[in-house]
PDB file of C-alpha atoms in Angstrom:
ATOM      1  CA  MET A   1     -41.611-136.922  34.733  1.00 78.00           C
ATOM      2  CA  LEU A   2     -40.648-136.071  38.032  1.00 91.00           C
ATOM      3  CA  ARG A   3     -41.595-136.324  41.521  1.00 93.00           C
ATOM      4  CA  VAL A   4     -40.907-133.376  43.239  1.00 95.00           C
ATOM      5  CA  LEU A   5     -40.881-132.251  47.115  1.00 96.00           C
ATOM      6  CA  ALA A   6     -40.737-129.120  48.168  1.00 96.00           C
ATOM      7  CA  VAL A   7     -39.538-127.998  51.625  1.00 95.00           C
ATOM      8  CA  ASP A   8     -40.704-124.696  53.292  1.00 94.00           C
ATOM      9  CA  ASP A   9     -41.590-123.536  56.968  1.00 92.00           C
ATOM     10  CA  GLU A  10     -43.963-120.622  55.700  1.00 93.00           C
ATOM     11  CA  ALA A  11     -47.047-122.199  54.269  1.00 93.00           C
ATOM     12  CA  PRO A  12     -47.941-119.562  52.013  1.00 94.00           C
ATOM     13  CA  ALA A  13     -44.873-119.773  50.500  1.00 94.00           C
ATOM     14  CA  LEU A  14     -45.041-123.878  50.205  1.00 95.00           C
ATOM     15  CA  GLU A  15     -48.222-123.985  48.565  1.00 96.00           C
ATOM     16  CA  GLU A  16     -47.797-121.465  46.129  1.00 96.00           C
ATOM     17  CA  LEU A  17     -44.603-123.638  45.259  1.00 96.00           C
ATOM     18  CA  LEU A  18     -46.752-126.676  44.720  1.00 96.00           C
ATOM     19  CA  TYR A  19     -49.083-124.738  42.595  1.00 95.00           C
ATOM     20  CA  LEU A  20     -46.662-123.548  40.059  1.00 95.00           C
ATOM     21  CA  LEU A  21     -44.653-126.661  40.478  1.00 95.00           C
ATOM     22  CA  ARG A  22     -48.135-128.690  39.587  1.00 94.00           C
ATOM     23  CA  SER A  23     -48.462-126.739  36.795  1.00 92.00           C
ATOM     24  CA  ASP A  24     -45.442-127.921  34.916  1.00 91.00           C
ATOM     25  CA  PRO A  25     -45.681-130.347  32.888  1.00 86.00           C
ATOM     26  CA  ARG A  26     -42.487-131.718  33.416  1.00 88.00           C
ATOM     27  CA  VAL A  27     -43.421-133.076  37.317  1.00 92.00           C
ATOM     28  CA  ARG A  28     -45.583-135.530  37.489  1.00 90.00           C
ATOM     29  CA  ARG A  29     -45.868-135.519  41.414  1.00 93.00           C
ATOM     30  CA  ALA A  30     -44.798-132.199  43.735  1.00 94.00           C
ATOM     31  CA  GLU A  31     -45.706-132.545  47.943  1.00 95.00           C
ATOM     32  CA  GLY A  32     -45.143-130.974  50.369  1.00 95.00           C
ATOM     33  CA  ALA A  33     -43.026-130.680  53.676  1.00 94.00           C
ATOM     34  CA  THR A  34     -43.639-128.104  56.535  1.00 93.00           C
ATOM     35  CA  GLY A  35     -39.742-128.221  58.107  1.00 90.00           C
ATOM     36  CA  ALA A  36     -35.776-129.944  56.934  1.00 90.00           C
ATOM     37  CA  THR A  37     -37.102-132.871  60.023  1.00 91.00           C
ATOM     38  CA  GLU A  38     -40.139-134.091  58.191  1.00 92.00           C
ATOM     39  CA  ALA A  39     -38.395-134.088  54.687  1.00 92.00           C
ATOM     40  CA  LEU A  40     -35.988-135.943  56.324  1.00 92.00           C
ATOM     41  CA  ARG A  41     -37.518-138.721  56.619  1.00 91.00           C
ATOM     42  CA  ARG A  42     -39.746-138.440  53.664  1.00 91.00           C
ATOM     43  CA  ILE A  43     -36.406-138.449  51.792  1.00 90.00           C
ATOM     44  CA  GLY A  44     -35.784-141.003  53.961  1.00 88.00           C
ATOM     45  CA  LEU A  45     -39.011-143.357  52.804  1.00 87.00           C
ATOM     46  CA  ALA A  46     -38.129-142.717  49.213  1.00 87.00           C
ATOM     47  CA  LEU A  47     -34.003-143.929  49.280  1.00 85.00           C
ATOM     48  CA  GLU A  48     -35.566-147.049  51.302  1.00 82.00           C
ATOM     49  CA  ALA A  49     -38.363-147.262  48.410  1.00 75.00           C
ATOM     50  CA  GLY A  50     -35.377-146.745  45.323  1.00 79.00           C
ATOM     51  CA  PRO A  51     -36.047-144.850  42.490  1.00 77.00           C
ATOM     52  CA  ASP A  52     -38.821-147.015  41.053  1.00 76.00           C
ATOM     53  CA  GLY A  53     -41.058-147.476  44.749  1.00 79.00           C
ATOM     54  CA  GLU A  54     -43.514-145.163  45.026  1.00 80.00           C
ATOM     55  CA  ASP A  55     -42.202-142.744  47.610  1.00 83.00           C
ATOM     56  CA  ALA A  56     -39.424-142.136  44.869  1.00 88.00           C
ATOM     57  CA  VAL A  57     -38.348-138.393  44.806  1.00 92.00           C
ATOM     58  CA  ASP A  58     -35.845-136.579  41.724  1.00 93.00           C
ATOM     59  CA  VAL A  59     -35.547-133.435  42.993  1.00 95.00           C
ATOM     60  CA  VAL A  60     -36.389-131.649  46.796  1.00 96.00           C
ATOM     61  CA  PHE A  61     -36.573-127.393  46.106  1.00 96.00           C
ATOM     62  CA  LEU A  62     -35.475-126.404  49.347  1.00 94.00           C
ATOM     63  CA  ASP A  63     -35.670-122.880  51.541  1.00 94.00           C
ATOM     64  CA  ILE A  64     -32.630-121.800  53.180  1.00 91.00           C
ATOM     65  CA  HIS A  65     -33.603-120.139  56.993  1.00 88.00           C
ATOM     66  CA  MET A  66     -36.396-122.429  58.059  1.00 88.00           C
ATOM     67  CA  ALA A  67     -36.837-123.648  62.331  1.00 82.00           C
ATOM     68  CA  GLY A  68     -34.636-125.720  63.529  1.00 82.00           C
ATOM     69  CA  LEU A  69     -31.907-126.956  60.694  1.00 88.00           C
ATOM     70  CA  THR A  70     -31.457-124.970  57.998  1.00 87.00           C
ATOM     71  CA  GLY A  71     -31.574-125.773  54.141  1.00 89.00           C
ATOM     72  CA  LEU A  72     -28.546-126.449  53.740  1.00 91.00           C
ATOM     73  CA  ASP A  73     -28.070-128.115  56.246  1.00 91.00           C
ATOM     74  CA  VAL A  74     -30.404-130.525  54.626  1.00 91.00           C
ATOM     75  CA  ALA A  75     -28.634-130.259  51.410  1.00 91.00           C
ATOM     76  CA  ARG A  76     -25.178-131.594  53.977  1.00 90.00           C
ATOM     77  CA  LEU A  77     -26.769-134.799  54.803  1.00 90.00           C
ATOM     78  CA  LEU A  78     -28.436-135.484  51.813  1.00 88.00           C
ATOM     79  CA  ALA A  79     -25.009-135.058  50.249  1.00 85.00           C
ATOM     80  CA  GLY A  80     -23.709-138.532  52.569  1.00 83.00           C
ATOM     81  CA  PHE A  81     -26.153-140.408  50.360  1.00 83.00           C
ATOM     82  CA  ALA A  82     -24.724-142.258  47.485  1.00 79.00           C
ATOM     83  CA  LYS A  83     -27.978-141.443  45.681  1.00 83.00           C
ATOM     84  CA  PRO A  84     -29.444-138.685  46.614  1.00 88.00           C
ATOM     85  CA  PRO A  85     -32.236-136.586  44.919  1.00 91.00           C
ATOM     86  CA  LEU A  86     -31.769-133.849  42.861  1.00 93.00           C
ATOM     87  CA  VAL A  87     -31.479-130.033  44.955  1.00 93.00           C
ATOM     88  CA  VAL A  88     -32.672-126.954  44.278  1.00 94.00           C
ATOM     89  CA  PHE A  89     -32.240-123.722  46.985  1.00 93.00           C
ATOM     90  CA  VAL A  90     -35.587-121.571  46.979  1.00 92.00           C
ATOM     91  CA  THR A  91     -34.321-118.479  48.921  1.00 89.00           C
ATOM     92  CA  ALA A  92     -35.263-114.823  49.962  1.00 89.00           C
ATOM     93  CA  HIS A  93     -31.486-114.414  50.447  1.00 83.00           C
ATOM     94  CA  GLU A  94     -28.535-114.219  47.882  1.00 82.00           C
ATOM     95  CA  GLY A  95     -26.111-114.205  50.204  1.00 81.00           C
ATOM     96  CA  PHE A  96     -26.014-118.310  49.844  1.00 82.00           C
ATOM     97  CA  ALA A  97     -25.057-118.132  46.085  1.00 78.00           C
ATOM     98  CA  VAL A  98     -21.019-119.526  46.838  1.00 79.00           C
ATOM     99  CA  GLN A  99     -22.722-122.471  49.654  1.00 82.00           C
ATOM    100  CA  ALA A 100     -25.306-124.061  47.326  1.00 78.00           C
ATOM    101  CA  PHE A 101     -22.519-124.400  44.614  1.00 74.00           C
ATOM    102  CA  ASP A 102     -19.734-126.002  46.585  1.00 81.00           C
ATOM    103  CA  LEU A 103     -23.066-128.602  47.984  1.00 84.00           C
ATOM    104  CA  LYS A 104     -24.015-129.138  43.903  1.00 84.00           C
ATOM    105  CA  ALA A 105     -27.061-127.458  44.098  1.00 88.00           C
ATOM    106  CA  VAL A 106     -29.073-127.664  40.549  1.00 88.00           C
ATOM    107  CA  ASP A 107     -29.843-124.137  40.605  1.00 89.00           C
ATOM    108  CA  TYR A 108     -30.656-122.025  42.575  1.00 90.00           C
ATOM    109  CA  VAL A 109     -34.278-120.039  42.873  1.00 90.00           C
ATOM    110  CA  LEU A 110     -35.028-115.904  44.569  1.00 91.00           C
ATOM    111  CA  LYS A 111     -38.280-115.393  46.299  1.00 91.00           C
ATOM    112  CA  PRO A 112     -40.582-113.975  45.453  1.00 91.00           C
ATOM    113  CA  VAL A 113     -40.763-116.828  42.383  1.00 93.00           C
ATOM    114  CA  ARG A 114     -41.914-116.618  39.195  1.00 92.00           C
ATOM    115  CA  LYS A 115     -43.490-118.341  37.201  1.00 92.00           C
ATOM    116  CA  GLU A 116     -40.520-118.231  33.990  1.00 92.00           C
ATOM    117  CA  ARG A 117     -38.039-118.835  36.386  1.00 92.00           C
ATOM    118  CA  LEU A 118     -38.811-121.869  38.034  1.00 94.00           C
ATOM    119  CA  ALA A 119     -39.906-123.482  35.269  1.00 92.00           C
ATOM    120  CA  GLU A 120     -36.646-122.741  34.197  1.00 90.00           C
ATOM    121  CA  ALA A 121     -35.063-124.799  36.790  1.00 90.00           C
ATOM    122  CA  VAL A 122     -37.412-127.511  36.500  1.00 92.00           C
ATOM    123  CA  ARG A 123     -36.023-127.250  33.047  1.00 88.00           C
ATOM    124  CA  ARG A 124     -32.487-127.826  34.362  1.00 86.00           C
ATOM    125  CA  VAL A 125     -33.247-130.756  36.942  1.00 89.00           C
ATOM    126  CA  SER A 126     -34.963-132.346  34.023  1.00 85.00           C
ATOM    127  CA  ASP A 127     -32.057-132.802  31.928  1.00 79.00           C
ATOM    128  CA  LEU A 128     -30.289-134.338  34.848  1.00 80.00           C
ATOM    129  CA  ALA A 129     -32.538-136.688  35.592  1.00 74.00           C
ATOM    130  CA  ARG A 130     -33.458-137.513  31.922  1.00 56.00           C
ATOM    131  CA  PRO A 131     -30.949-139.801  31.061  1.00 46.00           C
ATOM    132  CA  PRO A 132     -28.848-143.140  33.242  1.00 43.00           C
ATOM    133  CA  ALA A 133     -26.498-141.169  35.481  1.00 39.00           C
ATOM    134  CA  PRO A 134     -22.854-140.567  34.112  1.00 42.00           C
ATOM    135  CA  ALA A 135     -19.965-141.879  35.808  1.00 45.00           C
ATOM    136  CA  GLY A 136     -18.576-139.461  38.546  1.00 43.00           C
ATOM    137  CA  GLY A 137     -22.746-137.954  39.057  1.00 45.00           C
ATOM    138  CA  ALA A 138     -24.025-135.290  37.512  1.00 48.00           C
ATOM    139  CA  ALA A 139     -22.346-132.475  35.200  1.00 57.00           C
ATOM    140  CA  GLU A 140     -21.385-129.478  38.552  1.00 75.00           C
ATOM    141  CA  GLN A 141     -22.785-126.614  38.182  1.00 83.00           C
ATOM    142  CA  ILE A 142     -21.059-122.979  39.402  1.00 87.00           C
ATOM    143  CA  PRO A 143     -23.639-119.979  40.488  1.00 85.00           C
ATOM    144  CA  VAL A 144     -23.088-116.565  38.413  1.00 85.00           C
ATOM    145  CA  GLU A 145     -25.270-113.421  38.663  1.00 77.00           C
ATOM    146  CA  ARG A 146     -26.897-110.812  36.116  1.00 72.00           C
ATOM    147  CA  GLY A 147     -29.514-108.455  36.791  1.00 69.00           C
ATOM    148  CA  GLY A 148     -30.156-109.862  40.518  1.00 70.00           C
ATOM    149  CA  VAL A 149     -30.632-113.231  38.871  1.00 75.00           C
ATOM    150  CA  THR A 150     -28.820-116.090  40.491  1.00 78.00           C
ATOM    151  CA  ARG A 151     -27.934-119.427  37.603  1.00 80.00           C
ATOM    152  CA  PHE A 152     -26.099-121.708  37.306  1.00 85.00           C
ATOM    153  CA  VAL A 153     -23.539-122.987  34.381  1.00 88.00           C
ATOM    154  CA  ALA A 154     -22.337-125.950  34.178  1.00 88.00           C
ATOM    155  CA  ILE A 155     -19.118-126.272  34.082  1.00 90.00           C
ATOM    156  CA  ASP A 156     -18.186-128.114  31.152  1.00 89.00           C
ATOM    157  CA  GLU A 157     -19.856-125.235  28.862  1.00 91.00           C
ATOM    158  CA  ILE A 158     -16.926-123.418  29.789  1.00 95.00           C
ATOM    159  CA  ALA A 159     -14.436-122.933  27.811  1.00 95.00           C
ATOM    160  CA  TYR A 160     -11.723-120.893  29.612  1.00 96.00           C
ATOM    161  CA  VAL A 161     -11.299-118.931  31.980  1.00 96.00           C
ATOM    162  CA  GLU A 162      -9.616-115.177  33.145  1.00 96.00           C
ATOM    163  CA  ALA A 163      -7.976-113.900  36.401  1.00 93.00           C
ATOM    164  CA  HIS A 164      -9.891-110.408  37.508  1.00 89.00           C
ATOM    165  CA  GLY A 165      -8.001-110.035  41.214  1.00 84.00           C
ATOM    166  CA  ASP A 166     -10.387-112.160  43.632  1.00 84.00           C
ATOM    167  CA  TYR A 167     -13.014-112.265  40.591  1.00 90.00           C
ATOM    168  CA  ALA A 168     -12.637-114.388  37.854  1.00 92.00           C
ATOM    169  CA  ARG A 169     -13.840-114.501  33.982  1.00 94.00           C
ATOM    170  CA  LEU A 170     -15.938-117.149  33.034  1.00 95.00           C
ATOM    171  CA  HIS A 171     -16.064-117.258  29.446  1.00 95.00           C
ATOM    172  CA  THR A 172     -18.374-119.801  27.007  1.00 93.00           C
ATOM    173  CA  ASP A 173     -19.952-119.752  23.738  1.00 88.00           C
ATOM    174  CA  GLU A 174     -23.163-117.563  24.673  1.00 84.00           C
ATOM    175  CA  GLY A 175     -20.661-115.045  27.044  1.00 88.00           C
ATOM    176  CA  SER A 176     -18.909-114.109  29.751  1.00 91.00           C
ATOM    177  CA  HIS A 177     -19.924-114.314  33.805  1.00 91.00           C
ATOM    178  CA  LEU A 178     -17.778-112.599  36.332  1.00 90.00           C
ATOM    179  CA  VAL A 179     -17.573-114.450  39.709  1.00 89.00           C
ATOM    180  CA  ARG A 180     -15.868-114.289  42.912  1.00 85.00           C
ATOM    181  CA  ILE A 181     -13.333-116.849  43.252  1.00 87.00           C
ATOM    182  CA  PRO A 182      -9.767-116.420  42.729  1.00 88.00           C
ATOM    183  CA  LEU A 183      -8.038-118.253  39.563  1.00 90.00           C
ATOM    184  CA  SER A 184      -6.252-120.802  41.613  1.00 87.00           C
ATOM    185  CA  THR A 185      -9.180-121.789  43.427  1.00 86.00           C
ATOM    186  CA  LEU A 186     -11.090-122.719  40.393  1.00 89.00           C
ATOM    187  CA  GLU A 187      -7.576-124.332  38.958  1.00 88.00           C
ATOM    188  CA  GLU A 188      -7.360-126.568  41.833  1.00 84.00           C
ATOM    189  CA  ARG A 189     -10.874-127.268  42.274  1.00 84.00           C
ATOM    190  CA  TRP A 190     -11.525-128.155  37.813  1.00 89.00           C
ATOM    191  CA  ALA A 191      -8.830-130.404  37.815  1.00 85.00           C
ATOM    192  CA  PRO A 192     -10.210-133.706  37.154  1.00 82.00           C
ATOM    193  CA  HIS A 193     -12.366-131.406  35.149  1.00 86.00           C
ATOM    194  CA  GLY A 194      -9.763-131.516  32.049  1.00 87.00           C
ATOM    195  CA  PHE A 195      -9.011-127.368  33.320  1.00 92.00           C
ATOM    196  CA  VAL A 196      -5.319-126.930  32.757  1.00 92.00           C
ATOM    197  CA  ARG A 197      -3.211-123.330  33.250  1.00 93.00           C
ATOM    198  CA  ILE A 198      -1.478-121.949  30.843  1.00 95.00           C
ATOM    199  CA  HIS A 199      -0.872-118.841  31.712  1.00 94.00           C
ATOM    200  CA  ARG A 200      -0.834-116.782  35.318  1.00 92.00           C
ATOM    201  CA  ARG A 201      -4.090-115.417  33.774  1.00 94.00           C
ATOM    202  CA  HIS A 202      -5.829-118.200  32.684  1.00 96.00           C
ATOM    203  CA  LEU A 203      -6.649-121.525  33.041  1.00 95.00           C
ATOM    204  CA  VAL A 204      -8.617-124.048  29.535  1.00 96.00           C
ATOM    205  CA  ALA A 205     -10.492-126.054  28.962  1.00 93.00           C
ATOM    206  CA  LEU A 206      -8.066-129.055  27.328  1.00 90.00           C
ATOM    207  CA  GLY A 207     -11.336-130.069  24.655  1.00 89.00           C
ATOM    208  CA  ARG A 208     -11.836-126.391  23.820  1.00 92.00           C
ATOM    209  CA  ILE A 209      -7.860-126.232  22.325  1.00 92.00           C
ATOM    210  CA  ASP A 210      -8.668-125.988  18.503  1.00 90.00           C
ATOM    211  CA  GLU A 211      -5.019-124.698  17.889  1.00 90.00           C
ATOM    212  CA  LEU A 212      -1.507-124.814  19.476  1.00 90.00           C
ATOM    213  CA  ARG A 213       1.107-122.084  17.693  1.00 88.00           C
ATOM    214  CA  LEU A 214       4.527-121.031  18.193  1.00 86.00           C
ATOM    215  CA  ASP A 215       6.355-118.120  17.170  1.00 82.00           C
ATOM    216  CA  GLY A 216       9.623-117.290  17.385  1.00 79.00           C
ATOM    217  CA  GLY A 217       9.139-119.215  21.092  1.00 80.00           C
ATOM    218  CA  ALA A 218       6.314-117.940  21.432  1.00 90.00           C
ATOM    219  CA  THR A 219       3.125-120.117  22.820  1.00 92.00           C
ATOM    220  CA  ALA A 220      -0.130-119.724  22.262  1.00 94.00           C
ATOM    221  CA  VAL A 221      -4.066-121.504  21.691  1.00 94.00           C
ATOM    222  CA  ARG A 222      -6.498-120.887  19.866  1.00 93.00           C
ATOM    223  CA  VAL A 223      -9.859-120.924  22.038  1.00 94.00           C
ATOM    224  CA  GLY A 224     -12.774-120.842  19.524  1.00 91.00           C
ATOM    225  CA  SER A 225     -12.112-117.401  17.879  1.00 91.00           C
ATOM    226  CA  ALA A 226     -10.254-116.087  20.982  1.00 93.00           C
ATOM    227  CA  GLU A 227      -6.252-116.738  21.105  1.00 95.00           C
ATOM    228  CA  LEU A 228      -4.729-116.728  24.350  1.00 95.00           C
ATOM    229  CA  SER A 229      -0.626-116.766  25.434  1.00 95.00           C
ATOM    230  CA  VAL A 230       1.043-119.607  27.140  1.00 94.00           C
ATOM    231  CA  SER A 231       3.567-118.539  29.399  1.00 93.00           C
ATOM    232  CA  ARG A 232       7.037-120.334  29.212  1.00 89.00           C
ATOM    233  CA  ARG A 233       6.643-122.615  32.357  1.00 88.00           C
ATOM    234  CA  HIS A 234       3.738-124.229  31.363  1.00 89.00           C
ATOM    235  CA  ALA A 235       4.192-124.404  27.414  1.00 88.00           C
ATOM    236  CA  ARG A 236       6.423-128.422  27.910  1.00 85.00           C
ATOM    237  CA  GLN A 237       3.598-129.620  29.921  1.00 85.00           C
ATOM    238  CA  LEU A 238       0.662-127.978  27.932  1.00 88.00           C
ATOM    239  CA  ARG A 239       2.295-129.315  25.278  1.00 84.00           C
ATOM    240  CA  ASP A 240       2.759-133.124  26.875  1.00 80.00           C
ATOM    241  CA  LEU A 241      -1.581-133.015  27.481  1.00 81.00           C
ATOM    242  CA  LEU A 242      -2.532-132.406  24.046  1.00 80.00           C
ATOM    243  CA  MET A 243       0.056-134.824  22.440  1.00 75.00           C
ATOM    244  CA  ARG A 244      -1.654-137.166  25.263  1.00 72.00           C
ATOM    245  CA  GLN A 245      -5.278-136.452  24.504  1.00 66.00           C
ATOM    246  CA  VAL A 246      -3.987-136.976  20.580  1.00 60.00           C
ATOM    247  CA  ARG A 247      -2.573-140.041  21.749  1.00 55.00           C
ATOM    248  CA  SER A 248      -5.461-142.084  23.383  1.00 51.00           C
TER     249      SER A 248
END
């Protein structure tokens, strides 16, 4: 059961958000704050009280455009705490999804808020909050756009990534998503998550490789139903990594 703080400096929007949150059976308590200053005061009390205190907050639903500090400012400040609450952005603006990704937001919900879309965000938060936090914190996620809706895909759901110029296509078991992030950027960010470069066009999750194939000097890997070529410059490193993985 989640303890929620909703933050919006527009009273009608805040009241509507609180009504929807309180209607969700996974929400134990939902309280509102009318601006960043009040939100930070409440969150400070929650962190002092600890996870079992009466003022505890599991997740903050944050508007972005507010007078004074923005929701992005609040999220940056929260990132400095050892165990901050999770963050979901609720905004009328689509253009901040990449910044939300950098701040490790759980979800990015566009206004006007639909009950079904908010329920999906609550589910994502609930899934992350239910088990004890693993070492290193919650799984990182990346925002993807589809049909005017921004959703967050967990990095551990991604099998491989394909370069498309300044874009990258993320391949999961359920389909693919195009994001405006160069493959080189993802290579650097996701190396700690076990992603390795196998070709100028492909980045692969090492744990998702099902087969390594050698044929006449050419190397390829099978990732699910996809067969991907491995360039010569990356072949030896990939074989070494796979062998280490087997030995461990």
